[in-house]
Short mmCIF file of C-alpha atoms in Angstrom, two decimals:
data_model
loop_
_atom_site.label_atom_id
_atom_site.label_comp_id
_atom_site.label_asym_id
_atom_site.label_seq_id
_atom_site.Cartn_x
_atom_site.Cartn_y
_atom_site.Cartn_z
CA UNK A 1 116.31 92.65 120.70
CA UNK A 2 119.25 94.69 121.95
CA UNK A 3 118.50 98.31 122.82
CA UNK A 4 122.05 99.64 123.24
CA UNK A 5 123.12 102.88 121.69
CA UNK A 6 125.56 102.82 118.80
CA UNK A 7 128.10 105.39 117.69
CA UNK A 8 128.18 106.43 114.08
CA UNK A 9 131.39 106.37 112.06
CA UNK A 10 131.74 107.51 108.44
CA UNK A 11 128.68 108.41 106.39
CA UNK A 12 125.57 106.54 107.47
CA UNK A 13 121.93 107.00 106.62
CA UNK A 14 119.45 105.59 109.11
CA UNK A 15 115.71 105.47 108.47
CA UNK A 16 113.14 104.63 111.13
CA UNK A 17 109.43 104.79 111.74
CA UNK A 18 109.05 108.51 112.32
CA UNK A 19 112.18 110.20 111.08
CA UNK A 20 115.81 109.86 110.14
CA UNK A 21 119.21 110.36 111.64
CA UNK A 22 122.39 110.75 109.64
CA UNK A 23 126.07 111.34 110.16
CA UNK A 24 128.56 113.24 108.06
CA UNK A 25 132.22 112.25 108.17
CA UNK A 26 134.33 113.87 110.87
CA UNK A 27 137.73 113.18 112.41
CA UNK A 28 136.23 112.88 115.87
CA UNK A 29 133.43 110.45 115.04
CA UNK A 30 131.14 112.36 117.42
CA UNK A 31 127.47 111.53 116.91
CA UNK A 32 124.00 112.36 118.18
CA UNK A 33 122.48 109.32 119.89
CA UNK A 34 119.44 110.69 121.72
CA UNK A 35 117.08 113.68 121.63
CA UNK A 36 114.41 114.53 124.20
CA UNK A 37 112.40 117.45 122.77
CA UNK A 38 109.02 117.19 124.54
CA UNK A 39 109.23 116.90 128.32
CA UNK A 40 106.55 116.81 130.98
CA UNK A 41 107.90 119.94 132.68
CA UNK A 42 106.67 123.56 132.40
CA UNK A 43 108.32 125.52 129.58
CA UNK A 44 109.68 122.18 128.36
CA UNK A 45 112.40 122.31 131.01
CA UNK A 46 114.80 119.40 130.89
CA UNK A 47 114.91 118.95 127.11
CA UNK A 48 118.29 117.66 126.02
CA UNK A 49 120.52 116.27 123.28
CA UNK A 50 122.90 113.38 123.95
CA UNK A 51 126.15 113.17 122.01
CA UNK A 52 128.67 110.32 121.98
CA UNK A 53 132.34 111.36 121.80
CA UNK A 54 134.47 108.25 121.12
CA UNK A 55 137.66 110.24 121.68
CA UNK A 56 138.59 113.06 124.01
CA UNK A 57 137.16 116.22 122.47
CA UNK A 58 137.30 119.96 123.11
CA UNK A 59 133.72 121.22 123.31
CA UNK A 60 134.83 124.68 122.21
CA UNK A 61 135.02 123.33 118.67
CA UNK A 62 131.46 121.98 118.66
CA UNK A 63 128.01 123.50 118.31
CA UNK A 64 124.38 122.43 117.94
CA UNK A 65 122.02 124.01 115.41
CA UNK A 66 118.40 123.51 114.42
CA UNK A 67 118.09 125.70 111.35
CA UNK A 68 117.02 128.76 113.34
CA UNK A 69 119.51 129.04 116.18
CA UNK A 70 122.95 127.73 117.02
CA UNK A 71 124.72 127.33 120.35
CA UNK A 72 128.27 126.36 121.28
CA UNK A 73 128.58 123.34 123.57
CA UNK A 74 130.94 124.89 126.10
CA UNK A 75 134.64 124.97 126.87
CA UNK A 76 135.25 121.67 128.66
CA UNK A 77 137.11 118.64 127.34
CA UNK A 78 134.93 115.52 127.33
CA UNK A 79 134.82 111.93 126.18
CA UNK A 80 132.13 109.27 126.21
CA UNK A 81 128.40 109.91 126.18
CA UNK A 82 127.22 113.25 127.56
CA UNK A 83 124.01 115.29 127.53
CA UNK A 84 123.53 118.98 126.77
CA UNK A 85 120.66 121.01 128.16
CA UNK A 86 119.64 124.60 128.81
CA UNK A 87 118.20 123.43 132.18
CA UNK A 88 120.81 120.95 133.43
CA UNK A 89 119.40 120.67 136.95
CA UNK A 90 116.17 119.20 135.60
CA UNK A 91 117.94 117.03 133.05
CA UNK A 92 120.25 115.50 135.68
CA UNK A 93 117.19 114.07 137.40
CA UNK A 94 116.32 112.16 134.24
CA UNK A 95 119.58 110.82 132.78
CA UNK A 96 122.63 108.92 133.96
CA UNK A 97 125.09 110.74 131.71
CA UNK A 98 127.12 113.80 132.66
CA UNK A 99 125.04 116.88 131.80
CA UNK A 100 126.54 120.13 130.51
CA UNK A 101 124.70 123.42 130.35
CA UNK A 102 124.29 124.99 126.94
CA UNK A 103 125.73 128.51 127.16
CA UNK A 104 123.11 129.95 124.81
CA UNK A 105 119.36 129.47 124.47
CA UNK A 106 118.45 126.47 122.35
CA UNK A 107 114.85 125.27 122.09
CA UNK A 108 113.81 122.21 120.13
CA UNK A 109 110.54 122.07 118.24
CA UNK A 110 107.96 119.58 119.45
CA UNK A 111 106.53 119.51 115.93
CA UNK A 112 109.76 118.07 114.56
CA UNK A 113 113.00 119.37 113.04
CA UNK A 114 116.61 118.48 112.24
CA UNK A 115 119.26 118.85 114.95
CA UNK A 116 122.79 119.27 113.58
CA UNK A 117 126.11 118.73 115.32
CA UNK A 118 128.99 120.80 113.94
CA UNK A 119 132.73 120.93 114.53
CA UNK A 120 134.45 124.15 113.54
CA UNK A 121 131.28 125.00 111.58
CA UNK A 122 131.60 121.81 109.54
CA UNK A 123 128.81 119.18 109.72
CA UNK A 124 129.57 116.21 111.93
CA UNK A 125 126.19 114.55 112.37
CA UNK A 126 122.48 115.27 112.23
CA UNK A 127 119.26 113.66 113.40
CA UNK A 128 115.77 114.40 112.12
CA UNK A 129 112.55 113.67 113.96
CA UNK A 130 108.89 114.35 113.23
CA UNK A 131 106.28 115.31 115.84
CA UNK A 132 107.62 114.38 119.27
CA UNK A 133 105.27 112.30 121.45
CA UNK A 134 104.87 113.63 124.96
CA UNK A 135 107.58 112.28 127.25
CA UNK A 136 109.32 110.12 124.65
CA UNK A 137 112.95 110.12 123.57
CA UNK A 138 114.18 109.87 119.99
CA UNK A 139 117.02 107.39 120.36
CA UNK A 140 119.45 105.59 118.10
CA UNK A 141 118.99 101.84 118.63
CA UNK A 142 120.67 98.95 116.83
CA UNK A 143 118.06 98.92 114.07
CA UNK A 144 117.67 102.66 113.63
CA UNK A 145 116.00 105.63 115.23
CA UNK A 146 112.88 105.09 117.30
CA UNK A 147 110.67 106.83 119.85
CA UNK A 148 110.89 105.32 123.31
CA UNK A 149 109.18 106.57 126.49
CA UNK A 150 111.58 107.89 129.08
CA UNK A 151 111.94 105.30 131.81
CA UNK A 152 110.77 102.44 129.59
CA UNK A 153 112.30 99.08 130.37
CA UNK A 154 114.35 96.93 128.00
CA UNK A 155 113.74 93.38 129.17
CA UNK A 156 114.91 90.52 126.97
CA UNK A 157 113.01 87.23 126.94
CA UNK A 158 115.17 84.15 127.54
CA UNK A 159 114.70 80.50 128.32
CA UNK A 160 114.47 80.05 132.09
CA UNK A 161 114.46 76.81 134.08
CA UNK A 162 111.41 75.84 136.13
CA UNK A 163 110.46 72.85 138.23
CA UNK A 164 106.84 72.48 137.20
CA UNK A 165 103.77 74.44 136.24
CA UNK A 166 100.02 74.30 136.77
CA UNK A 167 97.75 75.20 133.87
CA UNK A 168 94.18 76.20 134.66
CA UNK A 169 91.20 77.72 132.93
CA UNK A 170 88.44 80.06 133.97
CA UNK A 171 85.62 80.08 134.89
CA UNK A 172 86.38 76.42 135.77
CA UNK A 173 89.11 76.91 138.40
CA UNK A 174 88.73 80.23 140.23
CA UNK A 175 90.26 78.66 143.32
CA UNK A 176 93.70 78.27 141.70
CA UNK A 177 94.81 81.94 141.68
CA UNK A 178 93.35 82.53 145.16
CA UNK A 179 95.04 79.48 146.67
CA UNK A 180 98.31 80.65 145.14
CA UNK A 181 97.97 84.00 146.90
CA UNK A 182 97.03 82.35 150.19
CA UNK A 183 100.21 80.25 150.18
CA UNK A 184 102.55 83.26 150.29
CA UNK A 185 105.22 83.09 152.98
CA UNK A 186 107.71 85.85 152.17
CA UNK A 187 106.62 88.05 149.27
CA UNK A 188 103.46 88.69 147.29
CA UNK A 189 103.59 91.18 144.42
CA UNK A 190 100.28 91.55 142.58
CA UNK A 191 99.98 93.49 139.32
CA UNK A 192 96.82 94.15 137.37
CA UNK A 193 94.79 96.40 135.17
CA UNK A 194 91.97 96.50 137.68
CA UNK A 195 91.39 95.00 141.13
CA UNK A 196 88.21 94.37 143.06
CA UNK A 197 88.22 90.68 143.91
CA UNK A 198 86.95 90.21 147.45
CA UNK A 199 88.72 86.87 147.88
CA UNK A 200 92.00 88.19 146.51
CA UNK A 201 91.69 91.26 148.74
CA UNK A 202 91.20 89.12 151.85
CA UNK A 203 94.17 86.95 150.86
CA UNK A 204 96.42 90.00 150.49
CA UNK A 205 95.42 91.47 153.84
CA UNK A 206 95.86 88.11 155.58
CA UNK A 207 99.32 87.71 154.04
CA UNK A 208 100.30 91.21 155.17
CA UNK A 209 99.12 90.49 158.71
CA UNK A 210 101.31 87.40 158.95
CA UNK A 211 104.41 89.34 157.87
CA UNK A 212 104.52 88.73 154.12
CA UNK A 213 105.81 91.61 152.00
CA UNK A 214 102.69 92.54 150.03
CA UNK A 215 102.70 95.07 147.19
CA UNK A 216 99.99 95.93 144.67
CA UNK A 217 100.26 97.82 141.37
CA UNK A 218 97.26 98.65 139.16
CA UNK A 219 96.33 101.10 136.43
CA UNK A 220 95.04 104.39 137.77
CA UNK A 221 93.03 105.44 134.71
CA UNK A 222 91.38 102.38 133.15
CA UNK A 223 89.13 102.78 130.13
CA UNK A 224 85.77 104.15 131.21
CA UNK A 225 87.03 105.26 134.61
CA UNK A 226 87.71 103.53 137.89
CA UNK A 227 84.81 101.68 139.44
CA UNK A 228 83.49 102.35 142.93
CA UNK A 229 84.14 98.71 143.77
CA UNK A 230 87.81 99.01 142.84
CA UNK A 231 88.30 102.26 144.75
CA UNK A 232 86.76 100.66 147.83
CA UNK A 233 89.03 97.62 147.49
CA UNK A 234 92.16 99.76 147.17
CA UNK A 235 91.02 101.83 150.15
CA UNK A 236 90.76 98.69 152.26
CA UNK A 237 94.18 97.43 151.21
CA UNK A 238 95.81 100.78 151.93
CA UNK A 239 94.06 101.10 155.30
CA UNK A 240 95.33 97.63 156.23
CA UNK A 241 98.92 98.72 155.58
CA UNK A 242 99.41 97.07 152.19
CA UNK A 243 101.55 99.04 149.74
CA UNK A 244 99.27 100.04 146.85
CA UNK A 245 100.57 102.03 143.89
CA UNK A 246 98.81 103.15 140.71
CA UNK A 247 99.97 104.25 137.28
CA UNK A 248 98.88 107.86 136.84
CA UNK A 249 99.94 111.30 135.66
CA UNK A 250 101.35 112.76 132.47
CA UNK A 251 104.71 110.97 132.71
CA UNK A 252 103.25 107.51 132.11
CA UNK A 253 105.60 105.18 130.27
CA UNK A 254 102.72 103.00 129.10
CA UNK A 255 99.28 103.88 127.85
CA UNK A 256 97.78 101.26 130.14
CA UNK A 257 99.20 98.97 132.79
CA UNK A 258 97.34 95.90 131.57
CA UNK A 259 99.09 92.72 132.89
CA UNK A 260 97.48 90.22 135.24
CA UNK A 261 100.09 88.44 137.35
CA UNK A 262 101.45 87.80 140.81
CA UNK A 263 104.86 86.87 142.20
CA UNK A 264 104.35 84.63 145.23
CA UNK A 265 107.62 83.60 146.87
CA UNK A 266 109.32 81.55 144.13
CA UNK A 267 106.21 81.10 142.02
CA UNK A 268 104.92 83.17 139.11
CA UNK A 269 101.20 83.37 138.37
CA UNK A 270 100.27 84.83 134.96
CA UNK A 271 96.73 85.02 133.60
CA UNK A 272 94.59 86.45 130.86
CA UNK A 273 91.97 87.56 133.40
CA UNK A 274 91.57 90.58 135.63
CA UNK A 275 91.43 90.51 139.41
CA UNK A 276 87.67 90.87 139.65
CA UNK A 277 84.58 88.64 139.88
CA UNK A 278 84.13 88.44 136.11
CA UNK A 279 87.73 87.26 135.71
CA UNK A 280 89.47 85.45 138.53
CA UNK A 281 86.12 85.08 140.29
CA UNK A 282 84.90 82.69 137.61
CA UNK A 283 81.62 84.53 137.06
CA UNK A 284 81.91 85.47 133.39
CA UNK A 285 85.02 85.05 131.23
CA UNK A 286 86.77 82.21 129.51
CA UNK A 287 90.36 82.71 130.54
CA UNK A 288 93.67 80.89 130.74
CA UNK A 289 96.25 80.95 133.51
CA UNK A 290 99.46 79.27 134.58
CA UNK A 291 101.37 79.04 137.86
CA UNK A 292 105.09 78.35 137.39
CA UNK A 293 107.21 77.01 140.23
CA UNK A 294 110.78 78.16 139.75
CA UNK A 295 113.02 80.79 141.29
CA UNK A 296 114.40 82.05 137.97
CA UNK A 297 110.97 82.81 136.51
CA UNK A 298 109.74 84.43 139.73
CA UNK A 299 112.89 86.54 139.92
CA UNK A 300 112.44 87.73 136.34
CA UNK A 301 108.80 88.65 136.91
CA UNK A 302 109.66 90.37 140.19
CA UNK A 303 112.17 92.50 138.28
CA UNK A 304 109.37 93.62 135.96
CA UNK A 305 107.23 94.54 138.97
CA UNK A 306 110.08 96.46 140.62
CA UNK A 307 110.80 98.40 137.42
CA UNK A 308 107.16 99.29 136.93
CA UNK A 309 106.30 100.14 140.54
CA UNK A 310 109.47 102.08 141.28
CA UNK A 311 109.43 104.86 138.70
CA UNK A 312 107.96 108.35 138.77
CA UNK A 313 104.79 107.46 136.85
CA UNK A 314 103.40 105.53 139.82
CA UNK A 315 102.08 107.00 143.04
CA UNK A 316 100.72 105.66 146.33
CA UNK A 317 97.00 105.04 146.10
CA UNK A 318 94.83 107.92 147.20
CA UNK A 319 91.12 108.19 146.55
CA UNK A 320 91.70 111.64 145.05
CA UNK A 321 93.61 110.02 142.18
CA UNK A 322 90.55 108.16 140.99
CA UNK A 323 88.55 111.11 139.70
CA UNK A 324 84.92 110.38 138.98
CA UNK A 325 84.03 106.83 139.97
CA UNK A 326 81.66 104.76 137.88
CA UNK A 327 79.26 101.92 138.49
CA UNK A 328 80.17 98.63 136.83
CA UNK A 329 77.67 95.90 136.04
CA UNK A 330 78.32 93.05 138.51
CA UNK A 331 78.55 89.64 136.83
CA UNK A 332 76.11 87.02 137.98
CA UNK A 333 77.06 84.00 135.91
CA UNK A 334 77.27 80.51 137.37
CA UNK A 335 79.14 77.93 135.33
CA UNK A 336 79.91 74.27 135.87
CA UNK A 337 83.51 73.19 136.43
CA UNK A 338 84.67 71.07 133.52
CA UNK A 339 88.43 71.39 133.26
CA UNK A 340 90.59 70.47 136.24
CA UNK A 341 94.00 72.16 136.56
CA UNK A 342 96.96 70.27 135.08
CA UNK A 343 100.30 70.15 136.94
CA UNK A 344 103.36 68.92 135.06
CA UNK A 345 107.07 69.35 134.58
CA UNK A 346 108.21 71.95 132.06
CA UNK A 347 111.23 72.23 129.82
CA UNK A 348 111.61 76.02 129.94
CA UNK A 349 109.69 79.26 130.41
CA UNK A 350 110.10 82.67 128.79
CA UNK A 351 108.80 85.85 130.43
CA UNK A 352 107.39 88.03 127.65
CA UNK A 353 106.74 91.74 128.17
CA UNK A 354 105.25 94.46 126.00
CA UNK A 355 106.38 96.74 124.64
CA UNK A 356 109.88 95.36 125.30
CA UNK A 357 109.94 92.04 123.48
CA UNK A 358 106.38 90.79 122.93
CA UNK A 359 106.30 91.49 119.21
CA UNK A 360 109.56 89.69 118.50
CA UNK A 361 108.73 86.74 120.76
CA UNK A 362 105.21 86.21 119.39
CA UNK A 363 106.33 86.43 115.78
CA UNK A 364 109.14 83.99 116.52
CA UNK A 365 106.73 81.55 118.15
CA UNK A 366 104.38 81.64 115.16
CA UNK A 367 107.17 81.42 112.60
CA UNK A 368 108.59 78.29 114.23
CA UNK A 369 105.30 76.37 114.10
CA UNK A 370 105.54 73.18 112.05
CA UNK A 371 102.21 71.40 112.47
CA UNK A 372 99.49 73.39 114.24
CA UNK A 373 98.59 76.75 115.78
CA UNK A 374 95.55 77.31 117.98
CA UNK A 375 94.70 80.92 118.81
CA UNK A 376 92.14 82.30 121.26
CA UNK A 377 91.63 86.06 121.28
CA UNK A 378 88.67 88.33 122.05
CA UNK A 379 89.29 90.06 118.71
CA UNK A 380 92.17 90.51 116.27
CA UNK A 381 93.14 93.50 114.15
CA UNK A 382 93.11 92.38 110.52
CA UNK A 383 96.21 94.39 109.65
CA UNK A 384 98.29 93.20 112.61
CA UNK A 385 101.60 91.42 112.11
CA UNK A 386 100.55 88.50 114.31
CA UNK A 387 97.62 87.65 112.06
CA UNK A 388 99.86 88.00 109.03
CA UNK A 389 102.30 85.57 110.65
CA UNK A 390 99.47 83.11 111.29
CA UNK A 391 98.40 83.30 107.64
CA UNK A 392 102.03 82.84 106.59
CA UNK A 393 102.17 79.71 108.75
CA UNK A 394 99.12 78.36 106.94
CA UNK A 395 100.92 79.00 103.66
CA UNK A 396 103.69 76.70 104.96
CA UNK A 397 101.11 74.00 105.54
CA UNK A 398 100.60 74.58 109.27
CA UNK A 399 97.02 73.98 110.41
CA UNK A 400 95.81 77.26 111.92
CA UNK A 401 92.59 77.72 113.87
CA UNK A 402 91.43 80.98 115.43
CA UNK A 403 88.63 81.27 117.98
CA UNK A 404 87.13 84.72 118.63
CA UNK A 405 84.61 86.21 121.02
CA UNK A 406 80.95 86.58 120.02
CA UNK A 407 79.92 89.27 122.52
CA UNK A 408 77.67 91.91 121.00
CA UNK A 409 80.30 94.65 121.07
CA UNK A 410 82.80 92.69 118.91
CA UNK A 411 80.52 90.31 117.02
CA UNK A 412 80.26 92.28 113.79
CA UNK A 413 83.98 92.95 113.38
CA UNK A 414 84.85 89.38 114.35
CA UNK A 415 82.41 87.96 111.81
CA UNK A 416 84.00 90.18 109.17
CA UNK A 417 87.41 88.81 110.10
CA UNK A 418 86.12 85.24 109.89
CA UNK A 419 84.73 85.91 106.41
CA UNK A 420 88.00 87.47 105.31
CA UNK A 421 89.99 84.48 106.57
CA UNK A 422 87.58 82.12 104.83
CA UNK A 423 88.23 84.01 101.59
CA UNK A 424 91.99 83.71 102.13
CA UNK A 425 91.68 80.00 102.79
CA UNK A 426 89.54 79.40 99.71
CA UNK A 427 91.65 81.52 97.38
CA UNK A 428 94.94 79.99 98.47
CA UNK A 429 93.86 76.53 99.54
CA UNK A 430 95.14 77.33 103.02
CA UNK A 431 94.55 75.18 106.13
CA UNK A 432 93.23 78.08 108.20
CA UNK A 433 89.84 78.34 109.92
CA UNK A 434 88.23 80.86 112.25
CA UNK A 435 85.06 80.82 114.33
CA UNK A 436 83.17 82.81 116.88
CA UNK A 437 82.71 81.03 120.17
CA UNK A 438 79.20 79.92 121.16
CA UNK A 439 79.23 78.34 124.59
CA UNK A 440 77.00 77.95 127.60
CA UNK A 441 80.07 77.36 129.79
CA UNK A 442 81.04 81.04 130.03
CA UNK A 443 79.67 84.47 129.15
CA UNK A 444 82.45 85.84 126.95
CA UNK A 445 85.83 84.82 125.58
CA UNK A 446 88.60 86.87 127.19
CA UNK A 447 91.50 84.43 126.86
CA UNK A 448 94.61 85.60 125.04
CA UNK A 449 96.53 82.46 124.28
CA UNK A 450 98.34 80.43 121.65
CA UNK A 451 99.16 76.72 121.47
CA UNK A 452 101.84 75.71 118.95
CA UNK A 453 102.52 72.13 117.84
CA UNK A 454 100.85 70.72 120.97
CA UNK A 455 104.07 71.50 122.79
CA UNK A 456 104.28 75.24 123.51
CA UNK A 457 101.68 77.51 125.11
CA UNK A 458 101.67 81.30 125.36
CA UNK A 459 99.42 82.72 128.08
CA UNK A 460 99.02 86.31 129.24
CA UNK A 461 97.44 89.71 128.80
CA UNK A 462 98.65 90.43 125.26
CA UNK A 463 95.88 91.36 122.83
CA UNK A 464 96.53 91.05 119.11
CA UNK A 465 96.39 94.76 118.29
CA UNK A 466 98.95 97.52 117.93
CA UNK A 467 97.99 99.35 121.12
CA UNK A 468 98.56 96.30 123.29
CA UNK A 469 101.84 95.33 121.65
CA UNK A 470 103.38 98.79 121.23
CA UNK A 471 101.94 101.01 123.96
CA UNK A 472 100.79 98.95 126.94
CA UNK A 473 102.61 97.12 129.66
CA UNK A 474 101.64 93.50 129.05
CA UNK A 475 103.00 90.24 130.48
CA UNK A 476 102.79 86.71 129.13
CA UNK A 477 104.61 83.42 129.61
CA UNK A 478 105.74 81.04 126.88
CA UNK A 479 105.81 77.57 128.44
CA UNK A 480 107.51 74.60 126.79
CA UNK A 481 105.62 71.52 128.00
CA UNK A 482 103.45 68.99 126.19
CA UNK A 483 101.23 68.54 129.24
CA UNK A 484 100.71 72.27 129.83
CA UNK A 485 100.12 72.91 126.13
CA UNK A 486 97.82 69.89 126.10
CA UNK A 487 95.65 71.39 128.83
CA UNK A 488 95.01 74.54 126.84
CA UNK A 489 94.61 72.55 123.61
CA UNK A 490 91.85 70.55 125.27
CA UNK A 491 90.09 73.70 126.44
CA UNK A 492 90.46 75.15 122.95
CA UNK A 493 89.05 72.05 121.26
CA UNK A 494 86.01 72.03 123.51
CA UNK A 495 85.36 75.72 122.92
CA UNK A 496 85.96 75.22 119.20
CA UNK A 497 83.32 72.53 118.96
CA UNK A 498 80.89 74.97 120.55
CA UNK A 499 81.78 77.63 117.96
CA UNK A 500 80.44 78.43 114.56
CA UNK A 501 77.54 80.63 115.43
CA UNK A 502 78.01 83.16 118.14
CA UNK A 503 75.53 84.01 120.83
CA UNK A 504 75.23 87.81 121.11
CA UNK A 505 73.80 89.09 124.35
CA UNK A 506 73.05 92.77 123.78
CA UNK A 507 72.22 94.45 127.07
CA UNK A 508 69.10 96.57 127.30
CA UNK A 509 69.86 100.28 126.94
CA UNK A 510 70.10 103.20 124.62
CA UNK A 511 73.05 104.95 123.04
CA UNK A 512 76.08 102.72 122.53
CA UNK A 513 79.63 103.96 122.31
CA UNK A 514 82.73 101.86 122.12
CA UNK A 515 86.19 102.94 123.15
CA UNK A 516 89.22 100.79 122.48
CA UNK A 517 92.16 100.33 124.78
CA UNK A 518 93.06 96.73 125.36
CA UNK A 519 89.56 95.62 125.04
CA UNK A 520 87.66 98.83 125.68
CA UNK A 521 84.59 100.24 127.37
CA UNK A 522 80.99 100.57 126.38
CA UNK A 523 78.68 103.31 127.56
CA UNK A 524 75.10 102.11 128.02
CA UNK A 525 72.94 104.96 129.23
CA UNK A 526 75.00 106.32 132.12
CA UNK A 527 76.72 103.08 133.07
CA UNK A 528 80.04 101.79 131.80
CA UNK A 529 80.62 98.19 130.89
CA UNK A 530 84.25 97.18 130.60
CA UNK A 531 85.65 94.37 128.54
CA UNK A 532 89.32 94.50 129.35
#
């Protein structure tokens, strides 16, 4: 989806999710294209309005008004897209446009209002917004007005060539991600939600010591707090000279940095599992992962890493950033290896990112299904567009099967979803089924994957809920390959045959509280369990 700004000509009414923008006819065609009313700075310094002037215009004829105050725009002659601010020095640090100082005081309401552009006191354009989220811009995109965090990326997903790929599952193949890290020769960029894998840590330090460029980026404020194990791991990496950065502070572009990937030379590793014993260590979760060999895919994923690690909402790791550290329950599961990794040629790969393009790409994938859709998710929001698209596919005659987690903290809501889907299937005669997993081969289902028509697989960190799709940084790959899709279909079928009941394992403790982020966190007594 294109994110470019558009100029307004004539009389246009635009309606978007949280407000409206409109233009009244004017000879100049000048229009408001962006408003930033709620900054991260003291006294809201840096707030600005961006106006597009298609033709050379004398600012002396123009003014901005908000219903309470009005200010002229200046005396210069301008053309193109320019910003206006009462604190231009601060604004220039945030935008690429020329910035002009407003000659009179003009403060925008964070609670929402209408900003009007006038020429010789006649209306030229106006834009209305409701309550302004902290640090987000109200911008005019191709499909209307929308809030977008300042500094947010605008990656498009596209078909990329690749030589081959290796599909693997967890807990069966914990050696695959570690061996991928160990093979680094030139660069190793690792991104995650959390990190405290001893084997991954040792691989990163060893790569750094042999001259590989090693960089790490993780979330600085995960749900439930940062664990002591993770803080110790990041300390060791930093002390060894590895560049470690964390998402933190009030200027965060994303609610959580939740992807699980690595760029290793010209390979891209993307998983559903976190860099910790329960995930990549193979000691708890059912997960999916894929390693793609291909310069184009690695370059695309490296660009995501660079964009995320290089902005002002990340900082070098320092123990003081962690706040209060928590104890996390160490996993102790031992599971037999059943599924060997599958290496095969691929037709194409798409790098999917949230919030940039994940919604569009996932809906497109589901809408193009002709025969079958297999879905594995820890849990799914009943009102989410992805589930609606899956039900719509069933209405077209596509066989849809959904496998959900049966862990105690999601069992009740997942059983309710299964019952609801059963009702939909019965009422409409739809070929759609859902189950809770019940397996002795892993502790919980944490995979976030889709297999369509036994030909296309989507693997990554994307949960099927609004927070993950709209607010988090997430990364997934869509891989076109019968063999790769077949690997995950086989894993799915085996897990499906084990489903139908659900094996809750409620830990001993008093007082339960659940917080939702991507998965969430559970407070048991004074300890935090995380299911992210």
